[in-house]
DNA sequence: CTAATAGTGTCTCTCAGACACTATTAC
DNA sequence: GTAATAGTGTCTGAGAGACACTATTAG
């Protein structure tokens, strides 16, 4: 049905609050693929970092702000996953949440607030609020799909790396071992050999590669 | 930065308007894969059907309502694609738009409002407002990916159909010819033969299949 | 009979997976 | 020398693409 008398202006409609919630994933040397959680500010338990969208702010900026505030993490490249819009999902009222995923090297998480944040393996995320378990599942599926197609698309590794280093990152993301020779042949086409050798450690020195 | 004195409540933040915009796709006998457009109500040109989210409404319901109102189309199964949140994207103010895609059989579009709607091939969508060209691209990519993996996942065909009928639908979606024998072998594993024959038309009668 | 469509046998090529071999280092 | 790691040759099996053959109908 159209409005009866004249056209409703934008201001006449009640508006939902819009929030962002982010699954910040990293490859932890101990835990493997892990997700950052923050202590809930006014309640018990843990949650994904999130915030309400401020006026005149785009979603990606809200994600960055929430992580700067809650965990002192900067320079993220968040990707949208899904809008969660169930009516009863937030007891504070009518809140839509735009779920995001961001992948950062573990070193960049070193400055995070120790008492109010934790890193948890994605397979055992613990008891979480709202739709946060579903967000983690979407985030993991997204990152795994992207890492199947390209060498370290989220730049967990710096400029040059050996195929062993690359494979260990991909194994952590995939959550399973990958075959050495098959992995090399799949990735080599998307890499550029530098000619330089890694030299450190035992065994034959490995060649260093760069992304194409 | 946290708020200085006390905790801001939900009501203290200005909120964006939230809209939905939907690319309704169909396979038209003439145009192939086509998208439904509606005349802009208070301006020139054409746009994807959309509406503002009403209070206490979920996104999928807003999509259904906008299509019932603007084109008398019912029973959609919309899927979310992306949130468009650029600040200058809507001159009516601060509006987030959640893009959706829905696929419907061409017959279901027969009741659409003739003067205020049109069906346009997805390759030549014409000049559109806002981000609507981008929404169509996302919608087409989404539907093509799903039709590569499964036989007619959006049920453009009714219960039983021949492999020829199925292939013609998939060719329209893909926008290119598909090889008859390869297509059959790929899809047959995901279908159940009924034993019945189609009988109509020239040539050897084709067997009828159902989805698994 | 011919034309048209359905269904299938089969060849080739590519590629993932797997195994094994050689190459180069530390010790 | 042994242990460890890097790099590669090669076999196998699955599957996509392509071609061609047979099968069944209308006319």
Coordinates of C-alpha atoms (C1' of nucleotides) in Angstrom, one line a residue:
Chain A
X1 CA 0.0 0.0 0.0
X2 CA 1.1 3.5 -0.8
X3 CA 0.8 6.3 1.7
X4 CA -2.6 7.9 1.6
X5 CA -2.1 11.7 1.7
X6 CA 1.1 13.0 0.1
X7 CA 4.5 11.4 0.3
X8 CA 6.2 10.4 3.5
X9 CA 9.5 12.1 4.0
X10 CA 12.6 10.2 5.2
X11 CA 12.1 11.5 8.7
X12 CA 8.7 10.0 9.1
X13 CA 9.9 6.5 9.3
X14 CA 11.3 5.1 12.6
X15 CA 14.8 3.9 12.0
X16 CA 16.7 0.9 13.3
X17 CA 20.0 1.2 15.0
X18 CA 22.8 -0.1 12.8
X19 CA 25.8 -1.9 14.3
X20 CA 28.8 -3.6 13.0
X21 CA 30.3 -6.8 14.5
X22 CA 33.7 -8.1 13.3
X23 CA 35.4 -11.4 13.4
X24 CA 39.1 -10.5 13.5
X25 CA 40.9 -13.6 12.4
X26 CA 44.6 -14.3 12.7
X27 CA 47.0 -17.2 12.5
X28 CA 48.3 -17.7 16.0
X29 CA 51.5 -19.8 16.4
X30 CA 49.9 -21.8 19.1
X31 CA 46.2 -21.7 18.4
X32 CA 46.2 -21.8 14.6
X33 CA 43.3 -19.9 13.0
X34 CA 41.9 -17.8 15.9
X35 CA 39.3 -15.1 16.5
X36 CA 39.6 -12.1 18.6
X37 CA 37.0 -11.6 21.4
X38 CA 36.5 -8.8 23.8
X39 CA 34.9 -8.8 27.3
X40 CA 31.4 -7.5 27.2
X41 CA 31.4 -4.0 28.7
X42 CA 28.3 -4.2 30.8
X43 CA 27.6 -7.9 31.1
X44 CA 29.3 -11.2 31.5
X45 CA 31.1 -13.2 28.9
X46 CA 32.8 -12.5 25.7
X47 CA 31.7 -11.1 22.3
X48 CA 33.1 -10.1 19.0
X49 CA 34.1 -6.4 18.9
X50 CA 31.4 -4.2 17.6
X51 CA 29.9 -0.7 17.8
X52 CA 27.0 1.3 16.6
X53 CA 27.4 3.2 13.4
X54 CA 27.9 6.9 14.1
X55 CA 26.3 9.7 12.1
X56 CA 27.9 10.2 8.8
X57 CA 30.1 7.2 9.2
X58 CA 30.5 4.3 6.7
X59 CA 30.5 0.7 7.8
X60 CA 34.2 0.1 7.2
X61 CA 35.1 3.1 9.4
X62 CA 32.9 1.9 12.2
X63 CA 34.7 -1.4 12.1
X64 CA 38.0 0.3 12.3
X65 CA 36.9 2.5 15.1
X66 CA 35.5 -0.3 17.1
X67 CA 38.8 -2.2 16.9
X68 CA 40.9 0.8 17.6
X69 CA 38.8 1.5 20.7
X70 CA 38.5 -2.0 22.0
X71 CA 41.8 -3.6 21.1
X72 CA 44.1 -0.9 19.8
X73 CA 44.3 -2.5 16.4
X74 CA 44.7 -0.3 13.4
X75 CA 44.8 -0.6 9.6
X76 CA 42.2 -3.3 9.1
X77 CA 40.7 -4.1 5.7
X78 CA 37.2 -5.4 6.7
X79 CA 34.9 -7.2 4.3
X80 CA 31.2 -7.4 4.7
X81 CA 29.6 -10.8 5.3
X82 CA 25.9 -10.5 6.1
X83 CA 23.3 -8.4 7.8
X84 CA 21.7 -10.0 10.8
X85 CA 18.2 -8.5 11.2
X86 CA 16.2 -10.9 13.4
X87 CA 13.8 -8.8 15.5
X88 CA 14.7 -10.3 18.9
X89 CA 18.4 -10.6 18.4
X90 CA 19.4 -7.6 20.6
X91 CA 17.6 -6.9 23.9
X92 CA 18.6 -3.2 23.7
X93 CA 16.0 -2.7 20.9
X94 CA 15.8 -2.8 17.2
X95 CA 19.3 -3.3 16.0
X96 CA 20.6 -4.5 12.7
X97 CA 24.1 -5.8 12.7
X98 CA 26.4 -5.9 9.7
X99 CA 28.8 -8.7 10.2
X100 CA 32.4 -8.2 8.9
X101 CA 35.6 -10.2 8.7
X102 CA 39.1 -8.9 8.9
X103 CA 42.4 -10.8 8.8
X104 CA 45.5 -9.5 10.4
X105 CA 49.0 -10.9 11.2
X106 CA 49.4 -12.1 14.7
X107 CA 52.1 -9.4 15.4
X108 CA 49.6 -6.7 14.8
X109 CA 47.5 -8.0 17.7
X110 CA 50.4 -7.8 20.1
X111 CA 49.2 -4.3 21.3
X112 CA 45.8 -5.5 22.1
X113 CA 44.4 -4.9 25.6
X114 CA 45.5 -7.9 27.6
X115 CA 42.7 -8.0 30.2
X116 CA 39.8 -7.3 28.0
X117 CA 40.6 -9.3 24.9
X118 CA 41.4 -12.9 24.1
X119 CA 42.3 -15.0 21.1
X120 CA 40.3 -18.2 20.7
X121 CA 40.7 -21.0 18.1
X122 CA 37.8 -20.7 15.7
X123 CA 36.8 -24.4 16.3
X124 CA 36.1 -23.7 20.0
X125 CA 34.8 -20.2 20.1
X126 CA 33.1 -20.6 23.5
X127 CA 29.7 -19.4 24.4
X128 CA 28.9 -16.2 22.6
X129 CA 26.1 -13.7 22.5
X130 CA 23.6 -13.0 19.7
X131 CA 24.6 -14.3 16.3
X132 CA 28.3 -14.2 17.0
X133 CA 28.9 -17.9 16.5
X134 CA 27.2 -17.7 13.1
X135 CA 29.4 -14.7 12.2
X136 CA 32.5 -16.6 13.0
X137 CA 31.3 -19.5 10.8
X138 CA 30.7 -17.1 7.9
X139 CA 34.1 -15.5 8.5
X140 CA 36.0 -18.8 8.5
X141 CA 34.2 -20.0 5.4
X142 CA 35.0 -16.7 3.6
X143 CA 38.7 -16.8 4.5
X144 CA 39.1 -20.5 3.7
X145 CA 37.5 -20.0 0.3
X146 CA 39.8 -17.1 -0.5
X147 CA 42.9 -18.9 0.7
X148 CA 42.0 -21.9 -1.5
X149 CA 42.2 -19.7 -4.6
X150 CA 45.2 -17.4 -4.0
X151 CA 48.5 -17.3 -2.1
X152 CA 47.9 -15.5 1.2
X153 CA 45.4 -12.9 -0.1
X154 CA 45.2 -11.2 3.2
X155 CA 48.9 -10.7 3.5
X156 CA 49.6 -12.5 6.7
X157 CA 53.1 -12.8 5.3
X158 CA 55.3 -9.9 4.5
X159 CA 56.8 -9.2 1.1
X160 CA 59.0 -12.2 0.6
X161 CA 58.5 -15.7 1.9
X162 CA 59.4 -19.3 1.2
X163 CA 56.9 -21.8 0.0
X164 CA 57.2 -23.6 3.3
X165 CA 56.2 -20.4 5.2
X166 CA 53.3 -19.9 2.8
X167 CA 52.1 -23.5 3.2
X168 CA 52.1 -23.3 7.0
X169 CA 49.9 -20.2 6.8
X170 CA 47.5 -21.9 4.4
X171 CA 47.4 -25.1 6.6
X172 CA 46.5 -23.0 9.6
X173 CA 43.7 -21.3 7.7
X174 CA 42.4 -24.5 6.2
X175 CA 42.7 -26.3 9.5
X176 CA 44.3 -29.3 7.9
X177 CA 47.6 -30.4 6.4
X178 CA 48.3 -29.7 2.8
X179 CA 50.4 -31.8 0.5
X180 CA 53.8 -30.2 -0.1
X181 CA 54.2 -30.9 -3.8
X182 CA 50.6 -30.3 -4.8
X183 CA 50.5 -27.0 -2.9
X184 CA 53.7 -25.8 -4.5
X185 CA 52.5 -26.5 -8.0
X186 CA 49.2 -24.8 -7.3
X187 CA 50.7 -21.7 -5.9
X188 CA 53.9 -21.3 -7.9
X189 CA 51.9 -20.0 -10.9
X190 CA 50.7 -17.1 -8.8
X191 CA 54.1 -16.2 -7.4
X192 CA 57.2 -14.6 -8.7
X193 CA 60.5 -16.2 -7.8
X194 CA 63.1 -13.6 -6.5
X195 CA 66.2 -15.8 -7.1
X196 CA 67.2 -15.1 -3.5
X197 CA 67.5 -17.9 -1.0
X198 CA 66.2 -18.0 2.6
X199 CA 69.4 -19.6 4.1
X200 CA 68.2 -19.9 7.6
X201 CA 67.6 -23.3 9.3
X202 CA 68.6 -26.8 8.3
X203 CA 68.2 -28.5 5.1
X204 CA 68.5 -27.2 1.6
X205 CA 67.8 -23.4 1.5
X206 CA 64.5 -22.5 0.0
X207 CA 63.9 -19.9 -2.6
X208 CA 62.1 -16.7 -1.7
X209 CA 58.9 -15.7 -3.6
X210 CA 56.8 -12.6 -4.0
X211 CA 53.2 -12.2 -4.9
X212 CA 52.7 -11.6 -8.6
Chain B
X1 CA 37.4 7.0 22.6
X2 CA 34.8 5.9 25.1
X3 CA 32.0 8.3 26.1
X4 CA 33.0 10.5 29.0
X5 CA 30.1 10.5 31.5
X6 CA 28.0 7.4 31.7
X7 CA 27.0 5.2 28.9
X8 CA 25.2 6.4 25.9
X9 CA 21.9 4.7 25.3
X10 CA 20.7 3.4 22.0
X11 CA 18.5 6.5 21.5
X12 CA 21.4 8.9 21.7
X13 CA 22.9 8.0 18.4
X14 CA 21.4 9.4 15.2
X15 CA 20.4 6.5 13.0
X16 CA 20.6 6.0 9.3
X17 CA 17.6 5.2 7.2
X18 CA 17.8 1.6 5.9
X19 CA 16.4 0.7 2.6
X20 CA 16.3 -2.5 0.5
X21 CA 16.8 -2.7 -3.2
X22 CA 16.2 -5.9 -5.2
X23 CA 17.3 -7.2 -8.5
X24 CA 14.4 -9.4 -9.5
X25 CA 15.8 -11.7 -12.2
X26 CA 14.0 -14.0 -14.5
X27 CA 14.5 -15.9 -17.7
X28 CA 12.5 -14.2 -20.4
X29 CA 11.7 -16.2 -23.5
X30 CA 12.8 -13.2 -25.6
X31 CA 15.3 -11.3 -23.6
X32 CA 17.1 -14.2 -21.8
X33 CA 18.3 -13.4 -18.3
X34 CA 16.5 -10.1 -17.5
X35 CA 16.0 -7.8 -14.6
X36 CA 12.8 -6.1 -13.5
X37 CA 12.9 -2.3 -13.3
X38 CA 10.2 0.2 -12.0
X39 CA 9.6 3.8 -13.0
X40 CA 11.0 6.1 -10.4
X41 CA 7.9 7.5 -8.5
X42 CA 9.0 11.2 -8.3
X43 CA 11.7 11.5 -10.8
X44 CA 12.7 10.4 -14.3
X45 CA 14.1 7.2 -15.3
X46 CA 14.0 3.6 -14.1
X47 CA 15.3 2.0 -10.9
X48 CA 15.3 -1.3 -9.1
X49 CA 12.3 -1.8 -6.8
X50 CA 13.1 -0.8 -3.3
X51 CA 11.6 0.6 -0.1
X52 CA 12.6 1.8 3.3
X53 CA 12.5 -0.6 6.1
X54 CA 9.5 -0.2 8.3
X55 CA 9.5 -0.4 12.0
X56 CA 9.7 -4.0 13.3
X57 CA 10.2 -5.4 9.9
X58 CA 12.9 -7.7 8.7
X59 CA 14.8 -7.1 5.5
X60 CA 13.2 -10.1 3.6
X61 CA 9.8 -8.8 4.4
X62 CA 10.6 -5.3 3.2
X63 CA 11.8 -6.8 -0.1
X64 CA 8.5 -8.8 -0.4
X65 CA 6.4 -5.7 0.5
X66 CA 8.2 -3.5 -2.1
X67 CA 7.6 -6.0 -4.8
X68 CA 4.0 -6.6 -3.9
X69 CA 3.4 -2.8 -3.9
X70 CA 5.4 -1.9 -7.0
X71 CA 4.8 -4.9 -9.3
X72 CA 2.2 -7.1 -7.7
X73 CA 4.7 -9.9 -7.3
X74 CA 4.4 -12.3 -4.4
X75 CA 6.2 -15.2 -2.8
X76 CA 9.8 -14.2 -3.4
X77 CA 12.8 -15.8 -1.8
X78 CA 15.2 -12.9 -1.6
X79 CA 18.9 -13.4 -0.8
X80 CA 21.1 -10.6 0.6
X81 CA 24.0 -9.4 -1.5
X82 CA 25.7 -6.4 0.0
X83 CA 25.2 -3.2 2.0
X84 CA 25.8 0.0 0.0
X85 CA 26.8 2.7 2.5
X86 CA 28.6 5.4 0.6
X87 CA 27.6 8.8 2.2
X88 CA 26.6 10.6 -0.9
X89 CA 24.7 7.8 -2.6
X90 CA 21.2 9.1 -1.9
X91 CA 20.3 12.7 -2.1
X92 CA 17.5 12.3 0.3
X93 CA 19.9 11.9 3.2
X94 CA 21.8 9.2 5.0
X95 CA 20.5 6.0 3.6
X96 CA 22.0 2.5 3.7
X97 CA 20.7 0.1 1.1
X98 CA 20.8 -3.6 1.5
X99 CA 20.9 -5.1 -2.0
X100 CA 19.1 -8.3 -2.6
X101 CA 18.5 -10.7 -5.4
X102 CA 15.4 -12.8 -6.1
X103 CA 14.8 -15.1 -9.0
X104 CA 11.2 -15.8 -10.3
X105 CA 9.7 -17.7 -13.2
X106 CA 8.6 -15.4 -16.0
X107 CA 5.0 -16.4 -15.6
X108 CA 5.0 -15.0 -12.1
X109 CA 5.8 -11.6 -13.6
X110 CA 2.8 -11.6 -15.8
X111 CA 0.7 -9.7 -13.3
X112 CA 3.2 -6.9 -13.1
X113 CA 2.1 -3.3 -13.6
X114 CA 2.5 -2.8 -17.3
X115 CA 3.0 1.0 -17.4
X116 CA 5.3 1.3 -14.5
X117 CA 7.6 -1.7 -14.8
X118 CA 9.8 -3.2 -17.5
X119 CA 12.0 -6.2 -18.1
X120 CA 15.5 -5.5 -19.4
X121 CA 18.3 -7.9 -20.4
X122 CA 20.9 -7.9 -17.7
X123 CA 23.7 -7.1 -20.2
X124 CA 22.0 -3.8 -21.2
X125 CA 20.4 -2.5 -18.0
X126 CA 20.2 1.1 -19.3
X127 CA 21.0 4.1 -17.2
X128 CA 20.2 3.6 -13.6
X129 CA 20.3 5.5 -10.4
X130 CA 22.6 5.1 -7.4
X131 CA 24.4 1.8 -7.2
X132 CA 21.8 -0.1 -9.1
X133 CA 24.1 -1.2 -11.9
X134 CA 26.4 -2.6 -9.3
X135 CA 23.6 -4.4 -7.7
X136 CA 22.6 -6.1 -11.0
X137 CA 26.2 -7.2 -11.5
X138 CA 26.3 -8.8 -8.0
X139 CA 23.0 -10.4 -8.6
X140 CA 24.0 -11.9 -11.9
X141 CA 27.2 -13.2 -10.5
X142 CA 25.4 -14.7 -7.6
X143 CA 22.8 -16.5 -9.7
X144 CA 25.4 -17.7 -12.3
X145 CA 27.5 -19.2 -9.5
X146 CA 24.6 -21.0 -8.0
X147 CA 23.4 -22.3 -11.4
X148 CA 26.8 -23.7 -12.1
X149 CA 26.7 -25.9 -9.1
X150 CA 23.1 -27.2 -9.1
X151 CA 20.2 -27.9 -11.4
X152 CA 17.8 -24.9 -11.4
X153 CA 18.3 -24.0 -7.7
X154 CA 15.8 -21.2 -7.9
X155 CA 13.0 -23.4 -9.4
X156 CA 12.4 -21.6 -12.6
X157 CA 11.1 -24.9 -13.8
X158 CA 8.2 -26.7 -12.2
X159 CA 8.3 -30.2 -10.7
X160 CA 9.2 -32.3 -13.7
X161 CA 11.3 -31.3 -16.8
X162 CA 13.4 -32.7 -19.5
X163 CA 17.2 -32.2 -19.7
X164 CA 16.6 -30.0 -22.7
X165 CA 14.3 -27.7 -20.8
X166 CA 16.8 -27.6 -17.9
X167 CA 19.7 -26.8 -20.2
X168 CA 17.9 -24.0 -22.0
X169 CA 17.3 -22.4 -18.6
X170 CA 20.9 -22.8 -17.6
X171 CA 22.1 -21.4 -20.9
X172 CA 19.9 -18.3 -20.4
X173 CA 21.3 -17.8 -17.0
X174 CA 24.9 -18.4 -18.0
X175 CA 24.5 -16.2 -21.1
X176 CA 26.2 -18.7 -23.3
X177 CA 25.6 -22.1 -24.9
X178 CA 26.3 -25.2 -22.9
X179 CA 27.4 -28.5 -24.3
X180 CA 24.6 -31.0 -24.4
X181 CA 26.4 -34.2 -23.3
X182 CA 28.6 -32.5 -20.7
X183 CA 25.7 -30.7 -19.2
X184 CA 23.7 -33.9 -19.0
X185 CA 26.5 -35.8 -17.2
X186 CA 27.0 -33.0 -14.7
X187 CA 23.4 -32.6 -13.9
X188 CA 22.1 -36.2 -14.0
X189 CA 23.8 -37.1 -10.7
X190 CA 21.7 -34.4 -9.0
X191 CA 18.4 -35.4 -10.6
X192 CA 16.0 -38.3 -10.2
X193 CA 14.6 -40.0 -13.3
X194 CA 10.9 -40.4 -13.2
X195 CA 10.7 -43.0 -16.0
X196 CA 8.0 -41.0 -17.7
X197 CA 8.6 -39.5 -21.1
X198 CA 7.8 -36.0 -22.4
X199 CA 6.3 -37.1 -25.7
X200 CA 5.7 -33.7 -27.1
X201 CA 7.5 -32.3 -30.2
X202 CA 9.6 -34.0 -32.8
X203 CA 12.5 -36.4 -32.3
X204 CA 13.0 -39.1 -29.7
X205 CA 10.9 -38.4 -26.6
X206 CA 13.0 -37.2 -23.6
X207 CA 12.8 -38.6 -20.1
X208 CA 11.4 -36.4 -17.4
X209 CA 13.4 -35.7 -14.3
X210 CA 12.8 -34.3 -10.8
X211 CA 15.2 -32.6 -8.4
X212 CA 16.7 -35.1 -5.9
Chain C
dC1 C1' 13.1 -42.3 -46.5
dT2 C1' 14.9 -37.4 -43.9
dA3 C1' 15.1 -34.2 -40.1
dA4 C1' 15.2 -33.6 -35.4
dT5 C1' 16.1 -34.7 -30.9
dA6 C1' 17.7 -38.0 -26.9
dG7 C1' 21.0 -40.8 -25.0
dT8 C1' 25.7 -42.8 -24.7
dG9 C1' 30.5 -44.7 -25.8
dT10 C1' 34.9 -43.1 -26.0
dC11 C1' 39.1 -40.3 -26.7
dT12 C1' 42.0 -36.6 -25.1
dC13 C1' 43.7 -33.2 -22.0
dT14 C1' 44.2 -31.3 -17.6
dC15 C1' 44.8 -31.5 -13.0
dA16 C1' 44.8 -33.1 -8.1
dG17 C1' 46.8 -36.5 -5.3
dA18 C1' 50.3 -39.4 -4.3
dC19 C1' 54.9 -41.5 -4.2
dA20 C1' 59.6 -41.4 -4.9
dC21 C1' 63.7 -39.6 -6.3
dT22 C1' 67.5 -36.1 -6.4
dA23 C1' 69.6 -31.7 -4.4
dT24 C1' 71.6 -29.0 -0.7
dT25 C1' 72.2 -27.7 3.7
dA26 C1' 73.4 -28.5 9.3
dC27 C1' 75.4 -31.4 12.3
Chain D
dG1 C1' 78.2 -40.2 7.2
dT2 C1' 72.7 -38.9 9.0
dA3 C1' 68.7 -35.9 9.4
dA4 C1' 66.2 -32.4 7.5
dT5 C1' 64.3 -29.7 4.1
dA6 C1' 63.7 -28.1 -1.1
dG7 C1' 62.6 -29.1 -5.6
dT8 C1' 60.9 -32.2 -9.3
dG9 C1' 59.7 -36.4 -12.3
dT10 C1' 56.1 -39.4 -12.9
dC11 C1' 52.1 -42.4 -12.3
dT12 C1' 47.1 -42.7 -11.5
dG13 C1' 42.4 -41.6 -11.4
dA14 C1' 38.7 -38.3 -11.9
dG15 C1' 36.4 -35.2 -14.6
dA16 C1' 35.6 -31.6 -18.4
dG17 C1' 35.3 -31.0 -23.2
dA18 C1' 34.6 -32.7 -27.6
dC19 C1' 33.3 -35.9 -31.3
dA20 C1' 30.6 -39.4 -33.0
dC21 C1' 27.7 -43.0 -32.9
dT22 C1' 23.1 -45.3 -31.9
dA23 C1' 17.9 -44.7 -30.6
dT24 C1' 13.4 -43.0 -31.3
dT25 C1' 10.1 -40.0 -32.8
dA26 C1' 7.4 -36.8 -36.6
dG27 C1' 6.5 -36.1 -41.1

